[in-house]
Coordinates of C-alpha atoms in Angstrom, one line a residue:
X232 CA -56.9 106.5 -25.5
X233 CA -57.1 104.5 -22.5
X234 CA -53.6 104.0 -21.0
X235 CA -53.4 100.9 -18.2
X236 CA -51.1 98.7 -16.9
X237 CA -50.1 95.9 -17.2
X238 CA -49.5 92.9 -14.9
X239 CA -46.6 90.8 -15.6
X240 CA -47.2 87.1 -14.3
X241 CA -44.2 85.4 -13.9
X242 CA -43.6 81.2 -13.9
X243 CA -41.4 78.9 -12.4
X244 CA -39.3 77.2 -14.9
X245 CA -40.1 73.4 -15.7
X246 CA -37.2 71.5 -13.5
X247 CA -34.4 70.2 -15.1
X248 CA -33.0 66.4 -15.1
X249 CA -29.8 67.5 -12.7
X250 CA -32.7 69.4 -10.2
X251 CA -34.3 66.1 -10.7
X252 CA -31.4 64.2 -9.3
X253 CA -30.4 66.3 -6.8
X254 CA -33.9 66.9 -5.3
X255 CA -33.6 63.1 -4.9
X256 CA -30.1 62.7 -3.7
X257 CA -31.4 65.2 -0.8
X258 CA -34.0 63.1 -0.1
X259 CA -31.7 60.0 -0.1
X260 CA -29.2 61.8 2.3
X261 CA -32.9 62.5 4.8
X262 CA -33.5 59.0 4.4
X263 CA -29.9 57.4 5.4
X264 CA -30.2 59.5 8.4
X265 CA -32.8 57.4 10.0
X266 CA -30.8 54.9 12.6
X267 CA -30.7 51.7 10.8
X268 CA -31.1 52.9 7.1
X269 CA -27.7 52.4 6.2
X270 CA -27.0 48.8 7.5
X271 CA -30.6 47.9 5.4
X272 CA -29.3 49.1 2.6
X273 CA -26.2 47.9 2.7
X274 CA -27.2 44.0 3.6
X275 CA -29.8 44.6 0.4
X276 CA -26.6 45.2 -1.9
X277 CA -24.9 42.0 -0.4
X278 CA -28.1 39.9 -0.9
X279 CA -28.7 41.1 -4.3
X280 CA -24.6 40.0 -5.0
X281 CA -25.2 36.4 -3.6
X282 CA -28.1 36.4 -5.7
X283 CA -26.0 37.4 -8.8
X284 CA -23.1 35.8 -8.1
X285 CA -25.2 32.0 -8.3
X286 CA -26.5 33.4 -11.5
X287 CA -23.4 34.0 -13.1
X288 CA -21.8 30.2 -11.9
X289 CA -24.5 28.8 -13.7
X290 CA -23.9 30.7 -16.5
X291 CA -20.4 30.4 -16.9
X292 CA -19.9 26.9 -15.1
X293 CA -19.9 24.9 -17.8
X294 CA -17.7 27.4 -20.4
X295 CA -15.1 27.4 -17.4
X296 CA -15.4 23.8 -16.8
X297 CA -14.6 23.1 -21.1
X298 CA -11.6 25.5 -20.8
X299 CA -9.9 24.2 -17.9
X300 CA -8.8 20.1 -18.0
X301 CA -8.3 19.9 -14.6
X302 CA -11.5 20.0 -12.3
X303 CA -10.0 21.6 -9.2
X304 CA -8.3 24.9 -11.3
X305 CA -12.2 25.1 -12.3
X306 CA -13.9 24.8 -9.3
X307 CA -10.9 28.1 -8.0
X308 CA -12.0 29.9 -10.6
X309 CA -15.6 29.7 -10.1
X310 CA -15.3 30.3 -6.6
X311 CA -13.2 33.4 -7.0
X312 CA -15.4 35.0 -9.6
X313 CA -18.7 34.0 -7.1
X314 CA -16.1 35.9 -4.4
X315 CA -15.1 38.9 -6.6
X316 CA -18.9 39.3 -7.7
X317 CA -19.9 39.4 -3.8
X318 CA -17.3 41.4 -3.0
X319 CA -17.9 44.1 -5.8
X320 CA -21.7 44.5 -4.5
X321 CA -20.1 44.4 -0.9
X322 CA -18.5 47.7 -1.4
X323 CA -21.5 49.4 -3.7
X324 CA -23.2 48.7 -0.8
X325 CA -20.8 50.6 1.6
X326 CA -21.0 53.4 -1.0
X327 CA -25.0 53.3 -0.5
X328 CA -24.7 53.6 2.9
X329 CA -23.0 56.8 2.7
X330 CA -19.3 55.4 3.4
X331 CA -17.4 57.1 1.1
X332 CA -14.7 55.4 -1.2
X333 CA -11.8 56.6 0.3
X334 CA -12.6 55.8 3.7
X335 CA -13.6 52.3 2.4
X336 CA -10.1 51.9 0.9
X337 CA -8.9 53.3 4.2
X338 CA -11.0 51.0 6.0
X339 CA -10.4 47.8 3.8
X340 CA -6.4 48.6 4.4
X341 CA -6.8 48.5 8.3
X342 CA -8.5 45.3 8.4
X343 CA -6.5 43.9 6.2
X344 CA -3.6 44.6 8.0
X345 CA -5.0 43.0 11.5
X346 CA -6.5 40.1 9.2
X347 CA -3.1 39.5 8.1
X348 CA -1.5 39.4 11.4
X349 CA -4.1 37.1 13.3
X350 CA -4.7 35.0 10.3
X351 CA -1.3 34.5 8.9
X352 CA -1.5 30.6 9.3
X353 CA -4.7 30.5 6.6
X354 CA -3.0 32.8 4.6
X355 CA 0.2 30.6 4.3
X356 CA -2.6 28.1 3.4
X357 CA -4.1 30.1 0.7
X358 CA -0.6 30.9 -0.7
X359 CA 0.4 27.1 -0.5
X360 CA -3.2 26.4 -2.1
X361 CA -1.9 28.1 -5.0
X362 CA 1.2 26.0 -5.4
X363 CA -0.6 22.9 -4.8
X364 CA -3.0 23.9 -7.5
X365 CA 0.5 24.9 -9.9
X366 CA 2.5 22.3 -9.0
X367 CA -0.4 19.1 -10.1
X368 CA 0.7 16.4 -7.3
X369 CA -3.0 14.8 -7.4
X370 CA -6.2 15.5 -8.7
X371 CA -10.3 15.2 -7.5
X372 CA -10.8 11.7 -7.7
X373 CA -7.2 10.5 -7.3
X374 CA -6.5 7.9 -4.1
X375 CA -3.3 9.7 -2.7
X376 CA -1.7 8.1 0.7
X377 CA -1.0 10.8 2.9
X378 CA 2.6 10.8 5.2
X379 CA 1.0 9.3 8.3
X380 CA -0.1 6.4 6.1
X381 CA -3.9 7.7 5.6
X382 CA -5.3 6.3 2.1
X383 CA -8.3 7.6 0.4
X384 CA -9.3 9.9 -2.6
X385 CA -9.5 13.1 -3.0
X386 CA -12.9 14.8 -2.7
X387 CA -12.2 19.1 -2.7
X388 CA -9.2 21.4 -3.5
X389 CA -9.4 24.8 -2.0
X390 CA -7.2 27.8 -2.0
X391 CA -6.9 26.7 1.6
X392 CA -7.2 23.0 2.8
X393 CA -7.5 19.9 0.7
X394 CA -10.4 17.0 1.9
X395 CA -9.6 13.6 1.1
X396 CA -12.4 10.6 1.7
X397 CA -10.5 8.0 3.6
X398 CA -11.1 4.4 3.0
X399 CA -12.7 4.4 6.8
X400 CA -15.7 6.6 5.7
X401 CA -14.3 9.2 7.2
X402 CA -13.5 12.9 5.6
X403 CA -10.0 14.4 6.4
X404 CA -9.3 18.1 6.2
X405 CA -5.4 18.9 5.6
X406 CA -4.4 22.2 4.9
X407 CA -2.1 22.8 1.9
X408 CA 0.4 23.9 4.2
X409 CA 0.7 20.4 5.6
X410 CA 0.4 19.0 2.3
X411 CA 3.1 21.1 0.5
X412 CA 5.4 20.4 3.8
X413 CA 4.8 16.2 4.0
X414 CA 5.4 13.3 1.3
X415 CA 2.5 12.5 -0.6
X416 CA 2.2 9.4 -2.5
X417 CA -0.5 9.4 -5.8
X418 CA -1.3 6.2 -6.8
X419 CA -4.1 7.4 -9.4
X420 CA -1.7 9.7 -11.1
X421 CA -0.2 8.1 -14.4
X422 CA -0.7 4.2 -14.3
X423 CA -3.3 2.3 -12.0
X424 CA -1.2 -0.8 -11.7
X425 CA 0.6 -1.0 -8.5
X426 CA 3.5 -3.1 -8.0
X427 CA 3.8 -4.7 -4.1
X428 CA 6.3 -7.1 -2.6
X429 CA 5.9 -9.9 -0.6
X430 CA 9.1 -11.0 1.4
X431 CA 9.6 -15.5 2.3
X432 CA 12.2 -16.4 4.2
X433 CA 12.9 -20.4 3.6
X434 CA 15.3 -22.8 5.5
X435 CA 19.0 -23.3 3.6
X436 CA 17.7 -27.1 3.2
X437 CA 14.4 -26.0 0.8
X438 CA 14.8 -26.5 -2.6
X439 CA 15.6 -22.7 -3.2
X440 CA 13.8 -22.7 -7.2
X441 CA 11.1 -24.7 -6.8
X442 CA 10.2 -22.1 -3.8
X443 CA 10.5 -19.4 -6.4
X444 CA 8.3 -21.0 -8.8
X445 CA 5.7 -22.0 -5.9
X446 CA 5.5 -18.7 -5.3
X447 CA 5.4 -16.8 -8.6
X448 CA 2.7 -19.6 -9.0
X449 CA 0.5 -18.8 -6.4
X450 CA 0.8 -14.8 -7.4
X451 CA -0.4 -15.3 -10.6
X452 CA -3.2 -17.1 -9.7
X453 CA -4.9 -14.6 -7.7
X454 CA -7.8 -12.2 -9.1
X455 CA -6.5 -8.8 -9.5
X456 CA -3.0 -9.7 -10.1
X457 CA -1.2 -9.7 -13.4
X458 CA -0.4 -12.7 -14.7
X459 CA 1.8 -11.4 -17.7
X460 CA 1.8 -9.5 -20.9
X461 CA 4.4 -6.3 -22.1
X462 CA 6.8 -5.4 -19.5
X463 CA 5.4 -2.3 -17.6
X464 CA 7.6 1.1 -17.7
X465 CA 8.8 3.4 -15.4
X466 CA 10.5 6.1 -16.2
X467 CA 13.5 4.8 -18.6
X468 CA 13.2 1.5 -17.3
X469 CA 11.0 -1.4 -17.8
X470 CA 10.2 -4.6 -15.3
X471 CA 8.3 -7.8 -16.2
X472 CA 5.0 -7.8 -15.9
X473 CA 4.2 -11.4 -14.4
X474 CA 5.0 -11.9 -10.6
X475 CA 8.6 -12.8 -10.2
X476 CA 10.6 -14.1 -7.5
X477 CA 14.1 -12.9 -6.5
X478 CA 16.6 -14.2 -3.9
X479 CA 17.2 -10.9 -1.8
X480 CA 18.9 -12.1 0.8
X481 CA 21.2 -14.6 2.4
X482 CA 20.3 -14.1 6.1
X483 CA 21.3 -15.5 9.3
X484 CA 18.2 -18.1 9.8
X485 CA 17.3 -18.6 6.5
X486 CA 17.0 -17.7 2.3
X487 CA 15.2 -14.3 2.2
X488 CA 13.1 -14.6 -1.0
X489 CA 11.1 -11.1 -2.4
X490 CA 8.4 -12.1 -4.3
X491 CA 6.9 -8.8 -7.0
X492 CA 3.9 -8.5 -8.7
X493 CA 1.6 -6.2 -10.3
X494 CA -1.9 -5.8 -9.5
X495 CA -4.6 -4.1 -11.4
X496 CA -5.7 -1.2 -9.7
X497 CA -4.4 0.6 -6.1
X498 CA -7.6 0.5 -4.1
X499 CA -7.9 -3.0 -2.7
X500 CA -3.9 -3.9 -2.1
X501 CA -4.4 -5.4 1.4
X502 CA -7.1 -7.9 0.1
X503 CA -5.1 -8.7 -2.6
X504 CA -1.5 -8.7 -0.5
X505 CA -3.8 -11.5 1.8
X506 CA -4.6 -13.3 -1.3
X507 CA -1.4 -13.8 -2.1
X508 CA 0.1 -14.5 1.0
X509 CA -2.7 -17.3 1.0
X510 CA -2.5 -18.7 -2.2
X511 CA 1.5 -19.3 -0.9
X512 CA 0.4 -21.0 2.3
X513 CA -2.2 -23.5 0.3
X514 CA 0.1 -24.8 -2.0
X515 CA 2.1 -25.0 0.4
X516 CA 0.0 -27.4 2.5
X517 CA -1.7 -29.1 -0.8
X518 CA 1.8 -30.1 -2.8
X519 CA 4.0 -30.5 0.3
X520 CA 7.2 -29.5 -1.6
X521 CA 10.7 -29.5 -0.4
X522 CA 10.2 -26.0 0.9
X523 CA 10.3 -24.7 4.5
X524 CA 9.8 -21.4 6.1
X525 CA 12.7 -20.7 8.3
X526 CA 12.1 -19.5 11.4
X527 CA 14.4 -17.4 14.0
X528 CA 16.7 -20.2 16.1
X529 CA 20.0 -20.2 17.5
X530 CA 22.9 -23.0 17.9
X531 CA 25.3 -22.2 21.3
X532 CA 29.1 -23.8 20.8
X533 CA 31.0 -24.4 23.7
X534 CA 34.7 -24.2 23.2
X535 CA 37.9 -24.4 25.2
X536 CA 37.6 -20.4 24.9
X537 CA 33.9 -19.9 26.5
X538 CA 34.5 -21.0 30.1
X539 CA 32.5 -22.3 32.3
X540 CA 28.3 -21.9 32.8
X541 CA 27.3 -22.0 36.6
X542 CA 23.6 -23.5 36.2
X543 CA 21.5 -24.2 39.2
X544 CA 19.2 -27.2 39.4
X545 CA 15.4 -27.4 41.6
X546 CA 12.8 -29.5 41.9
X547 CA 9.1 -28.5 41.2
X548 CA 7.1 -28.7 43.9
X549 CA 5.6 -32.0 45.4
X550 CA 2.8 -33.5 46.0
X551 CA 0.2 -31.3 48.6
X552 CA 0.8 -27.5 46.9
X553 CA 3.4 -27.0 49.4
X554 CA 6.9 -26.3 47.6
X555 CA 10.2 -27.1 49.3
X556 CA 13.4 -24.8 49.7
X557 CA 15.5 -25.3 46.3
X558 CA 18.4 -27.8 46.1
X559 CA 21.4 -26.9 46.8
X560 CA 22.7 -29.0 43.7
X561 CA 24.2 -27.2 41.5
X562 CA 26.0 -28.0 38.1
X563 CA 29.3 -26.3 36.8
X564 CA 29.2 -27.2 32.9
X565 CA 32.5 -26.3 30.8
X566 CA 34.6 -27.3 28.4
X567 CA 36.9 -30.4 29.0
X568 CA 40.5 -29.0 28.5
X569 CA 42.1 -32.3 27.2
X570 CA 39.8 -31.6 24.1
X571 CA 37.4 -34.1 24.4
X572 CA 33.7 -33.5 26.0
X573 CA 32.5 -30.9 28.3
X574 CA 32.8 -32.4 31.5
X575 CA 30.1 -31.9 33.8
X576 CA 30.9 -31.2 37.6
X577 CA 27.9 -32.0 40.4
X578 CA 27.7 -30.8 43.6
X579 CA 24.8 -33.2 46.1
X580 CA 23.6 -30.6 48.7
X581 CA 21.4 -32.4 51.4
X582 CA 18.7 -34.9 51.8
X583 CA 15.2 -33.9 51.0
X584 CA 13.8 -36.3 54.1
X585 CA 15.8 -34.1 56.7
X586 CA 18.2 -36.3 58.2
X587 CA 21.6 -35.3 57.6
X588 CA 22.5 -38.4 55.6
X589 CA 25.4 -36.5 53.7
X590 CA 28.3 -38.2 55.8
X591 CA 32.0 -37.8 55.0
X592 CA 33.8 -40.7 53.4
X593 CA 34.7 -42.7 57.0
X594 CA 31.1 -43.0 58.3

């Protein structure tokens, strides 16, 4: 019998997933040491977001666009998810480069902090944004008139500024702030039709109705103004719909009549305000009625109570450029006390030849 020994060959177990995974996380760790791995990786993460982010707003533009009726609350919510999507990637990316979670939270807190204290004007924006976007004074598309009298529509609503097309061609930027602090007038919110006024002051001689009709006349005639029809309402009340004339106003030169009317729409009122005014001034000329516009004059009374005027006469100058001293004539104008006239007292000063002519009564 043969006795040997035996060799025992040992081998090395097959690896396991988690060796699998770690043997790679070591090799990531070797890897993010390299100068400049970490910020790669990280601006990979944020591209691969943006890229995402555009995805998902086509995808979900038109579902968020059906659910909310107003296109501005849309166009927020798209742009926060777009945001929040970037912003999620953002931080995996951070967490990539080997900047652990709590010293991203950390780090997120700190510079919010200083962002809040530097940018605290844009964040009172943002938080007036929000308002604006609650509260529903206008909508895209609406033609607003801003508090320094700027007209034009409404183009963008942001969380932080709201950009309005002027009629100028020109873009303004206003931030909400501004906005929620300052009158803004809609005229595209409820009802196109615009009502405007159109003041004519006419002499106390002018045939006072037939003005009214001349003008309610001319208003109706114009295109873009409502002739008639349903009175319009506001609110609890209701005012004729055809251009009607008022008398406002018993002033001191003159009958101040207000002339109202409706037009169609709110984005050509000076054309149609100069149509108006125009129509007025043709039938004016045309049909020569007993109407005249007053104009501002003044009638001065002497009395026994207003004293006397001191006016001073002079001659222009003569003949050769050359103009002579002033007169010494002068005029003392006042009331005559018995009642009657105002007397008129003159005083001759000398002779314009030079010789001293003005003798006393013996000579």
């Amino acid at each position: 019998m043969q006795s040997g020994t035996a060799s025992a060959t040992t081998t090395a177990p097959p690896p396991t997933g988690s060796g699998v995974f770690a043997g790679l996380a070591a090799l990531y760790r070797d890897v993010l040491a390299v100068p400049g791995v970490p910020a790669v990786v990280f601006l990979l993460c944020l591209v691969v977001g943006v890229v995402v982010s555009k995805y998902l707003i086509r995808l979900l533009g038109r579902p968020i666009a059906q659910r909310f009726v107003r296109q501005s609350v849309a166009q927020t919510v798209l742009r926060a998810t777009r945001i929040g999507v970037v912003l999620v990637f953002a931080l995996f990316g951070l967490n990539l480069a080997g900047l652990e979670l709590g010293n991203i939270v950390l780090s997120v807190t700190v510079f919010s902090a200083v962002i809040g204290i530097v940018l605290a004007p844009i964040v009172g924006s943002i938080v007036n944004g929000v308002f604006v976007l609650a509260d529903q004074p206008y909508e895209i598309g609406d033609m607003v008139e801003l508090a320094d009298g700027t007209r034009g529509f409404v183009d963008d609503i942001t969380l932080r500024y709201t950009k309005v097309f002027t009629l100028d061609n020109t873009f303004a930027v206003i931030p909400n702030s501004v906005i929620r602090d300052n009158k803004v007038t809609n005229y595209s919110a409820e009802d196109q039709r615009t009502r405007l006024s159109l003041t004519l002051v006419v002499t106390y001689e002018s045939d006072i109705q037939q003005a009214r009709r001349l003008m309610e006349r001319a208003a109706a005639s114009c295109e873009g103004v409502i002739e008639g029809g349903p009175d319009i309402r506001i609110g609890a009340a209701r005012y004729p719909a055809k251009p009607t004339a008022y008398i406002d106003n018993y002033g001191d030169h003159g009958v101040e009549l207000t002339l109202r009317y409706w037009t169609e729409s709110p984005y050509k009122l000076l054309t149609t305000r100069s149509k108006v005014q125009t129509a007025i001034w043709d039938l004016l000329e045309t049909e020569d009625p007993a109407v005249t516009i007053a104009y501002p004059h003044s009638h001065l009374v002497f009395d026994e109570t207003s004293g006397t005027a001191e006016v001073a006469v002079s001659e222009g100058p003569l003949d050769g450029g050359a103009s002579e001293t002033p007169d010494d004539e002068s005029r003392t104008v006042g009331p005559d006390r018995s009642g009657g006239a105002a007397e008129e007292k003159r005083t001759a000063g000398p002779d314009r030849s030079g010789d001293a002519d003005a003798r006393d009564g013996g000579e």
